mmCIF file of N, CA and C in Angstrom:
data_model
loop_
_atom_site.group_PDB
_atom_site.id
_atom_site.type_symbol
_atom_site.label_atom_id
_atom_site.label_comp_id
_atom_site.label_asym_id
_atom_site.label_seq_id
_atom_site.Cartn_x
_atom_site.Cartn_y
_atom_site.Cartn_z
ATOM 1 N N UNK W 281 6.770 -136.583 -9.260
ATOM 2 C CA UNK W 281 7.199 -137.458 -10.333
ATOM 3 C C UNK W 281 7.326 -136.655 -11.621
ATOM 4 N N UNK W 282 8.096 -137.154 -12.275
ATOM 5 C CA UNK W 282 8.369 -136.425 -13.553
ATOM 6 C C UNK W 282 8.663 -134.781 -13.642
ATOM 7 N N UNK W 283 10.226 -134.741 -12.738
ATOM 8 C CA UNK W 283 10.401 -133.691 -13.275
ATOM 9 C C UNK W 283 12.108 -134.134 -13.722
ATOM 10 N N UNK W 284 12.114 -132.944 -14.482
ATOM 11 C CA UNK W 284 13.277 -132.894 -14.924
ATOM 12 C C UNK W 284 14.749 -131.741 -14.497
ATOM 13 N N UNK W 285 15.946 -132.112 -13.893
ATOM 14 C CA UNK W 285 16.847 -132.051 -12.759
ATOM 15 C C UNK W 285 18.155 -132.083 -13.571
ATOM 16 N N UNK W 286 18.461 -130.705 -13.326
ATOM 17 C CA UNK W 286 20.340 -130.905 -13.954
ATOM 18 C C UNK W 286 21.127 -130.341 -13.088
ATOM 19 N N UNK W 287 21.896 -131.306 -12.239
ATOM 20 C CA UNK W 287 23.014 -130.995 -11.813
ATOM 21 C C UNK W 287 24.499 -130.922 -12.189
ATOM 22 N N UNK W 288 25.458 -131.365 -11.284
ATOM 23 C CA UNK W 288 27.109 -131.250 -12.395
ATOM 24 C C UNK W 288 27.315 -132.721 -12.721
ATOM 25 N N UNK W 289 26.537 -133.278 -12.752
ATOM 26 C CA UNK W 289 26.665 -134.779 -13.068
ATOM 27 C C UNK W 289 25.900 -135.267 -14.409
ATOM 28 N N UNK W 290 25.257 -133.890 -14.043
ATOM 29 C CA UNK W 290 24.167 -134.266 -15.701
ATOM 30 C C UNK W 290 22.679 -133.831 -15.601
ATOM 31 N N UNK W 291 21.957 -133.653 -16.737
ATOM 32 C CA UNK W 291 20.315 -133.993 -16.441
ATOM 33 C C UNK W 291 19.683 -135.172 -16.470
ATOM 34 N N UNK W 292 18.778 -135.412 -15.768
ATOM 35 C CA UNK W 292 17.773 -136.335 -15.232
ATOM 36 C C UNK W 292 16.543 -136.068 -15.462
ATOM 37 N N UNK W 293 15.920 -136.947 -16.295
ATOM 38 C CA UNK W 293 14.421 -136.701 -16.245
ATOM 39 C C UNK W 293 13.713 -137.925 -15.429
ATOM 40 N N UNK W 294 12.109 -137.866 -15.320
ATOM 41 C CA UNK W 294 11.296 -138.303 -14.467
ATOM 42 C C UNK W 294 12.156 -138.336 -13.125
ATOM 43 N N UNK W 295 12.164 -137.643 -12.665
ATOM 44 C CA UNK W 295 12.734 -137.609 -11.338
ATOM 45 C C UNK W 295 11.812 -137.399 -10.431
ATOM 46 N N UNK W 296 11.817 -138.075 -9.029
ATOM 47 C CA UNK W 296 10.727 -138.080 -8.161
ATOM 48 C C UNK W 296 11.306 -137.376 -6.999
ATOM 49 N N UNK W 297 11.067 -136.328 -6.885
ATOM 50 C CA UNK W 297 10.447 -135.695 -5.413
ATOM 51 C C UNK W 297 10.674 -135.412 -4.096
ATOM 52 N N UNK W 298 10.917 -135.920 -3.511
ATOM 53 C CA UNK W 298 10.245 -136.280 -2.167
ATOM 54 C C UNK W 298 10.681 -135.326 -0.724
ATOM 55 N N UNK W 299 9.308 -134.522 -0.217
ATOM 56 C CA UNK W 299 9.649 -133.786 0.835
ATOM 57 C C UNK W 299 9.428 -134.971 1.911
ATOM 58 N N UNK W 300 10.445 -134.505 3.119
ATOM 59 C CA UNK W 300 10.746 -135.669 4.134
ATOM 60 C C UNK W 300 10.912 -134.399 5.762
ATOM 61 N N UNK W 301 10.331 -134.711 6.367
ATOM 62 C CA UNK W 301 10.480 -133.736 7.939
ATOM 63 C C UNK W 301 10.459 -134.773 8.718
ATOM 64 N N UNK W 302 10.626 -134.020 10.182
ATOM 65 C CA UNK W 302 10.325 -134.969 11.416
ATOM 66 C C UNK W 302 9.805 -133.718 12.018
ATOM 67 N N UNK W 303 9.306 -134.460 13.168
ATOM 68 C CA UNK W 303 8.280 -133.559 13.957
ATOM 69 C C UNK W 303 8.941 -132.425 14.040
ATOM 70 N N UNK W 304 9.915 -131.829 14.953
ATOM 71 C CA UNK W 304 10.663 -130.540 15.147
ATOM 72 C C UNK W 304 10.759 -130.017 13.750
ATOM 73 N N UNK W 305 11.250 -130.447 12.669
ATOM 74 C CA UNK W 305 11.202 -129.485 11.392
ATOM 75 C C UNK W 305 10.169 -129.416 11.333
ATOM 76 N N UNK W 306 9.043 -129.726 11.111
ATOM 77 C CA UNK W 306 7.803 -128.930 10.513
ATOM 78 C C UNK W 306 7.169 -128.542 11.353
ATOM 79 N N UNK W 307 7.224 -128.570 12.970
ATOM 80 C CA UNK W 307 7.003 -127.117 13.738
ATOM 81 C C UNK W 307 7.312 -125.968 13.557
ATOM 82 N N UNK W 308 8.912 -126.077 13.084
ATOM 83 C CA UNK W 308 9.847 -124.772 12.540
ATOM 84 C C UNK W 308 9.779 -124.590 11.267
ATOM 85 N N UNK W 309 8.958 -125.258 10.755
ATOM 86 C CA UNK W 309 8.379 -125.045 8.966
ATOM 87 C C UNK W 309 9.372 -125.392 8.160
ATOM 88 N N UNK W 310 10.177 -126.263 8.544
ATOM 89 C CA UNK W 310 11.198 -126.907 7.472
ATOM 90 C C UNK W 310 11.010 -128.347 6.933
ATOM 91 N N UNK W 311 11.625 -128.716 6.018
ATOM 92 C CA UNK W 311 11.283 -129.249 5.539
ATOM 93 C C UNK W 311 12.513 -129.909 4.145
ATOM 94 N N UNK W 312 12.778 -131.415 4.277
ATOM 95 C CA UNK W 312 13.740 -131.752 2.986
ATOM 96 C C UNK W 312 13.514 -132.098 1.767
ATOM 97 N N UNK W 313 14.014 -131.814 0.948
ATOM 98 C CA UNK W 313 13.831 -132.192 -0.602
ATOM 99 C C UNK W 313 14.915 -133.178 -1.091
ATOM 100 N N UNK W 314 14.088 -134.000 -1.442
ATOM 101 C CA UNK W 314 14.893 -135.360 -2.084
ATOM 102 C C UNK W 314 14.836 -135.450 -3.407
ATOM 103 N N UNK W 315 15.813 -135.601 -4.629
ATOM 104 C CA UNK W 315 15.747 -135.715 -5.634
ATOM 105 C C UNK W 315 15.798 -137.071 -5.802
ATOM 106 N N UNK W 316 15.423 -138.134 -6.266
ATOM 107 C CA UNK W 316 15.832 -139.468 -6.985
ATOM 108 C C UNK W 316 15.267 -139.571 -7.990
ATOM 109 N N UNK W 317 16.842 -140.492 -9.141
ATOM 110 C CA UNK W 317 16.231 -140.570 -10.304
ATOM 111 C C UNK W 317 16.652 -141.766 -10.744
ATOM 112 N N UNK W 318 15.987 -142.428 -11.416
ATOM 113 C CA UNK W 318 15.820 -143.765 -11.846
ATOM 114 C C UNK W 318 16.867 -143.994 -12.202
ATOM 115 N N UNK W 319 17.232 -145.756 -11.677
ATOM 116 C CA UNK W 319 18.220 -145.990 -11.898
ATOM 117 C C UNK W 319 19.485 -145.589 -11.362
ATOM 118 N N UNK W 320 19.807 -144.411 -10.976
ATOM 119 C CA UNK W 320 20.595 -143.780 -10.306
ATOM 120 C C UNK W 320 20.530 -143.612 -9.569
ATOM 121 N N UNK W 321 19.859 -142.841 -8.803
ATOM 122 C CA UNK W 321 19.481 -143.000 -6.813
ATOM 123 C C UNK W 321 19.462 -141.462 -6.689
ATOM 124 N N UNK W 322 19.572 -140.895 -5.492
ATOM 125 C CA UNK W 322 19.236 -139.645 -5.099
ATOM 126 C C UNK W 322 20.604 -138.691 -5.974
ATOM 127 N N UNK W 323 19.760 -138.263 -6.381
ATOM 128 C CA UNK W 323 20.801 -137.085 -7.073
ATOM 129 C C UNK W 323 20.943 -135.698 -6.339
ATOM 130 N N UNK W 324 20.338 -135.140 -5.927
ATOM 131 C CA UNK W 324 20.249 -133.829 -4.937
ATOM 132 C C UNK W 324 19.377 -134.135 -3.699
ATOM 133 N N UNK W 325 19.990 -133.489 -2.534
ATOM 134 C CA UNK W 325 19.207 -133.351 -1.502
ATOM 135 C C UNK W 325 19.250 -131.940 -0.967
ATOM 136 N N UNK W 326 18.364 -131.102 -0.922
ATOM 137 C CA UNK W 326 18.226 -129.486 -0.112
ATOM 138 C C UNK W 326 17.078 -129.460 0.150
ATOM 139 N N UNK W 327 16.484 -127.914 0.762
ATOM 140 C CA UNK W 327 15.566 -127.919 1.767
ATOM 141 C C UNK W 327 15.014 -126.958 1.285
ATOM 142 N N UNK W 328 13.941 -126.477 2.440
ATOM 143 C CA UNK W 328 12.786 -125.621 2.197
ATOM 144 C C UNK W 328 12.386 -125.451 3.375
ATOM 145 N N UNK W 329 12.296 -123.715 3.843
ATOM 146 C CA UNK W 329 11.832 -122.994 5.128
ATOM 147 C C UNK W 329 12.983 -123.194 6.384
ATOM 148 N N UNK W 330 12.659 -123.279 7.704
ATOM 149 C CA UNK W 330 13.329 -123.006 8.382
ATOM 150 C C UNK W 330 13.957 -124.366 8.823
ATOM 151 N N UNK W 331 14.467 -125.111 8.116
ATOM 152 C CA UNK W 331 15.479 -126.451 8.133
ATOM 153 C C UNK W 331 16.563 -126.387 9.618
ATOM 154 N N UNK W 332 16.484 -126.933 10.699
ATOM 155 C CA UNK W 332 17.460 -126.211 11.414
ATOM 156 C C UNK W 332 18.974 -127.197 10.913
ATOM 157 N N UNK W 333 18.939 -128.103 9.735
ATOM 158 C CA UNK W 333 19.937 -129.172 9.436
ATOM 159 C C UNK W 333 20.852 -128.104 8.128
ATOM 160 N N UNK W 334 19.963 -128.260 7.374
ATOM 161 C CA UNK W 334 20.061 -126.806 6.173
ATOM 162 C C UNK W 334 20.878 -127.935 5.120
ATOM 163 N N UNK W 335 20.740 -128.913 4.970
ATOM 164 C CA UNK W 335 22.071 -129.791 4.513
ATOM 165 C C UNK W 335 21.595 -129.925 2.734
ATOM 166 N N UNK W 336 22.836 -129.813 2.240
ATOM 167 C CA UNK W 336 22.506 -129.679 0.984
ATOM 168 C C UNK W 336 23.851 -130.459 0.057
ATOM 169 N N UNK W 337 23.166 -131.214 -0.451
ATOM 170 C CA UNK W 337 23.938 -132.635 -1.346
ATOM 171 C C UNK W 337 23.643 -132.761 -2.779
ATOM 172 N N UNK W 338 24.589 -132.781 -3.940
ATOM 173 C CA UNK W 338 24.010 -132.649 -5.159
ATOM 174 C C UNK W 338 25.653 -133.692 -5.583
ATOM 175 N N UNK W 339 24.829 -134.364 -6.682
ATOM 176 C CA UNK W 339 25.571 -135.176 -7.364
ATOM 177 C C UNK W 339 26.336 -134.713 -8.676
ATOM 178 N N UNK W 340 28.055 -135.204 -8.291
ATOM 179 C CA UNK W 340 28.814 -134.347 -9.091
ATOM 180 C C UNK W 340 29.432 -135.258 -10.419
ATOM 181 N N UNK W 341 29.122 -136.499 -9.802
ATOM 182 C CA UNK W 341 30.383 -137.766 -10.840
ATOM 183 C C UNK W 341 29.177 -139.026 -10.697
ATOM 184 N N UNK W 342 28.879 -139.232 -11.861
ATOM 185 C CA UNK W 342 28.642 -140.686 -11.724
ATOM 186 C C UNK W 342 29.172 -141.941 -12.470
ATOM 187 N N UNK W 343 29.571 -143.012 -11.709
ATOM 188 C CA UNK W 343 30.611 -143.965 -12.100
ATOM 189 C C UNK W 343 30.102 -145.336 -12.065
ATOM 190 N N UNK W 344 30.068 -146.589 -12.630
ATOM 191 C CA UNK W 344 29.871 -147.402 -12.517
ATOM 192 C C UNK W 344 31.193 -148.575 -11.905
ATOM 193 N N UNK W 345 31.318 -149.114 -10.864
ATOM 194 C CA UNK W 345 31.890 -150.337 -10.165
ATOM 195 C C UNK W 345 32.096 -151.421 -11.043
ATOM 196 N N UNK W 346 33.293 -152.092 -11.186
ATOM 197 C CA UNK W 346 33.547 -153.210 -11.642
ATOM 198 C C UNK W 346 32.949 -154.299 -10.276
ATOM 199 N N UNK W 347 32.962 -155.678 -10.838
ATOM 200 C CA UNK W 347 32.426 -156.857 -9.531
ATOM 201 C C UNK W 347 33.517 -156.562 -8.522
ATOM 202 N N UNK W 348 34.429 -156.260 -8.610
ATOM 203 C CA UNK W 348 35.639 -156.429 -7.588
ATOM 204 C C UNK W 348 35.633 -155.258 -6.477
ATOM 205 N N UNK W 349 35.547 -154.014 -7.324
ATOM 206 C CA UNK W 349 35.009 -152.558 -6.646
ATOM 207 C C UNK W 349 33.777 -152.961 -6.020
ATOM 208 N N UNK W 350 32.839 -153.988 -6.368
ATOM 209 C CA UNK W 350 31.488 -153.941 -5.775
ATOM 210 C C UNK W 350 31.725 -154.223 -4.562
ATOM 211 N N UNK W 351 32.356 -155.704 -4.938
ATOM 212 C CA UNK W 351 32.436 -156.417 -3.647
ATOM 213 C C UNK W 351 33.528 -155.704 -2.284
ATOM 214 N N UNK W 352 33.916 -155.273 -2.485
ATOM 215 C CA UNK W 352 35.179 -154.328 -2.030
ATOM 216 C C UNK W 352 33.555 -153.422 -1.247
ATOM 217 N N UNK W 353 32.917 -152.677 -1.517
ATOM 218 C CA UNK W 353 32.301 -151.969 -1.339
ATOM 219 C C UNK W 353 31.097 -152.374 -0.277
ATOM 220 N N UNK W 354 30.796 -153.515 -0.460
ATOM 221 C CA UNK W 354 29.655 -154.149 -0.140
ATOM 222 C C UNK W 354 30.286 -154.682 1.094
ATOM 223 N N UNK W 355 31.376 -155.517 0.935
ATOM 224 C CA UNK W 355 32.190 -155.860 2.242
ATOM 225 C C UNK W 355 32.221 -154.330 3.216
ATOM 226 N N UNK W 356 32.773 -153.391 2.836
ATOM 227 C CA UNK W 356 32.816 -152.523 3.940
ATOM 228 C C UNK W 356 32.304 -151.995 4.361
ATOM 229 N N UNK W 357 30.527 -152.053 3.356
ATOM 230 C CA UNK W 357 29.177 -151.603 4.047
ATOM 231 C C UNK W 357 29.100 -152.625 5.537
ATOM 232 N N UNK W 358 29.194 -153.650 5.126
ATOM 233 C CA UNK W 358 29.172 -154.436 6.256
ATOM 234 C C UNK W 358 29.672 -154.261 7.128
ATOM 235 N N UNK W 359 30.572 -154.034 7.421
ATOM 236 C CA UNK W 359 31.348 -153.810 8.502
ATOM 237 C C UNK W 359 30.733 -152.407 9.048
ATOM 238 N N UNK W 360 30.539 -151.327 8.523
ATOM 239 C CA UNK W 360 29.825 -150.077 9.151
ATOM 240 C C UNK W 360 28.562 -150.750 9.712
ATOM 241 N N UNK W 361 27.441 -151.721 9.177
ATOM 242 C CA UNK W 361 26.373 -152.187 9.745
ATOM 243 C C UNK W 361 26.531 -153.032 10.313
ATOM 244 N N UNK W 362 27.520 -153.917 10.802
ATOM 245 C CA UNK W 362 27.757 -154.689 12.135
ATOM 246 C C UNK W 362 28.504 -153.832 13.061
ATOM 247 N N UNK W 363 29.249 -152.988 13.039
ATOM 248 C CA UNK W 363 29.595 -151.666 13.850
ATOM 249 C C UNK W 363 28.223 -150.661 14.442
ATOM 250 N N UNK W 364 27.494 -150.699 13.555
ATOM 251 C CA UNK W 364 26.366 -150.046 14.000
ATOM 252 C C UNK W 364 25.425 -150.563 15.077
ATOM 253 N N UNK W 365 25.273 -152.205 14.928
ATOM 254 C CA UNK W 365 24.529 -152.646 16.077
ATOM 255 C C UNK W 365 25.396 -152.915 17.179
ATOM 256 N N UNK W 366 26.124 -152.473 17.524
ATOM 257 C CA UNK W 366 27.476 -153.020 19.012
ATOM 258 C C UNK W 366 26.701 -151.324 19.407
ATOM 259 N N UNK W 367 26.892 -150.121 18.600
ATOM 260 C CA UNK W 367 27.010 -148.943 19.329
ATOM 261 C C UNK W 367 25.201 -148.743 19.315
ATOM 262 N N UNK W 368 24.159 -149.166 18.769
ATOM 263 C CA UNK W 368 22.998 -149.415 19.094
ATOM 264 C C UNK W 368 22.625 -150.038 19.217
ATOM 265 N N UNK W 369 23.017 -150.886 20.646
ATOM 266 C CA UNK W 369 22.115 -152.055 21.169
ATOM 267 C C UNK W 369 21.283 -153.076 20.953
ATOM 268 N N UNK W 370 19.890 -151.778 20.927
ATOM 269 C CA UNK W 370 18.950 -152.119 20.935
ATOM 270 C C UNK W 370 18.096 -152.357 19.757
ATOM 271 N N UNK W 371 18.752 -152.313 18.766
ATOM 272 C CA UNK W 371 18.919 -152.743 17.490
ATOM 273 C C UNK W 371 19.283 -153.977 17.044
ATOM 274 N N UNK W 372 17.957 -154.660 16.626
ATOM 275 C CA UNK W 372 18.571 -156.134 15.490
ATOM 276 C C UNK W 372 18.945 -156.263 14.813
ATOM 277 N N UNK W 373 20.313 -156.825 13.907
ATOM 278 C CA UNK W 373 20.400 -156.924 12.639
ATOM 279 C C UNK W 373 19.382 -157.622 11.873
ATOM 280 N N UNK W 374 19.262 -156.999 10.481
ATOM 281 C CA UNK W 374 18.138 -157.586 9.492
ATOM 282 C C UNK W 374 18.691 -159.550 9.709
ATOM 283 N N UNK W 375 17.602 -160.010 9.274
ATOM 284 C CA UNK W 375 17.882 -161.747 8.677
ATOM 285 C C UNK W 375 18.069 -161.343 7.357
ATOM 286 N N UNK W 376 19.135 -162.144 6.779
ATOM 287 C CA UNK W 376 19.890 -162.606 5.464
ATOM 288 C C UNK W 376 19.867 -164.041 5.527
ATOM 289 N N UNK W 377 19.483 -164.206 4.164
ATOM 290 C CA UNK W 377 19.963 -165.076 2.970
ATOM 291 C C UNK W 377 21.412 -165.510 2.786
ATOM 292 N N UNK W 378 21.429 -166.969 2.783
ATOM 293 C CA UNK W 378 22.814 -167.198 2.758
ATOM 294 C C UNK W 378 23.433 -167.388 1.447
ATOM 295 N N UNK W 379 24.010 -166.374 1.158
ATOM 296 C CA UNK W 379 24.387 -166.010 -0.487
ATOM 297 C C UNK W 379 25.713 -167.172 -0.874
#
């Protein structure tokens, strides 16, 4: 918590953290780094030690959505997450609220 993060999008202060593995990376001593910063959401993602993913994401533009862009957006999340449970089964969709 609280550090401070400048990428091509800008600097960020209190920014939180977060190393993230699964079993096989931290056998192989790797390990991910998550940047998130308030309000904004993950701003960088890179690694540390022997990562066999190595994946590295940094935030270049940040833009704010009109309601129309939202909804536009939000609709086609949907559709990737009802696409997602046909090709994983065994997977429930969450319960929703009828908006």
């Amino acid at each position: 918590m609280g550090e401070k993060v400048t990428v091509p999008a800008g600097t960020y202060g209190d920014v939180l953290v977060i190393e993230e593995w699964s079993g096989p990376e931290k056998q192989k001593g790797g390990l991910q780094l998550k940047y998130y910063a308030p309000a904004v959401g993950y701003i960088q993602v890179g690694f540390e030690g022997n990562d066999p993913v190595q994946e590295y994401l940094v935030l270049t533009k940040e833009s704010q959505l009109n309601a129309k862009e939202m909804d536009e957006v939000r609709a086609e999340a949907l559709l990737v997450e009802e696409r997602s449970y046909y090709y994983g089964r065994d997977t429930k969709p969450p319960r929703r609220s009828k908006q």
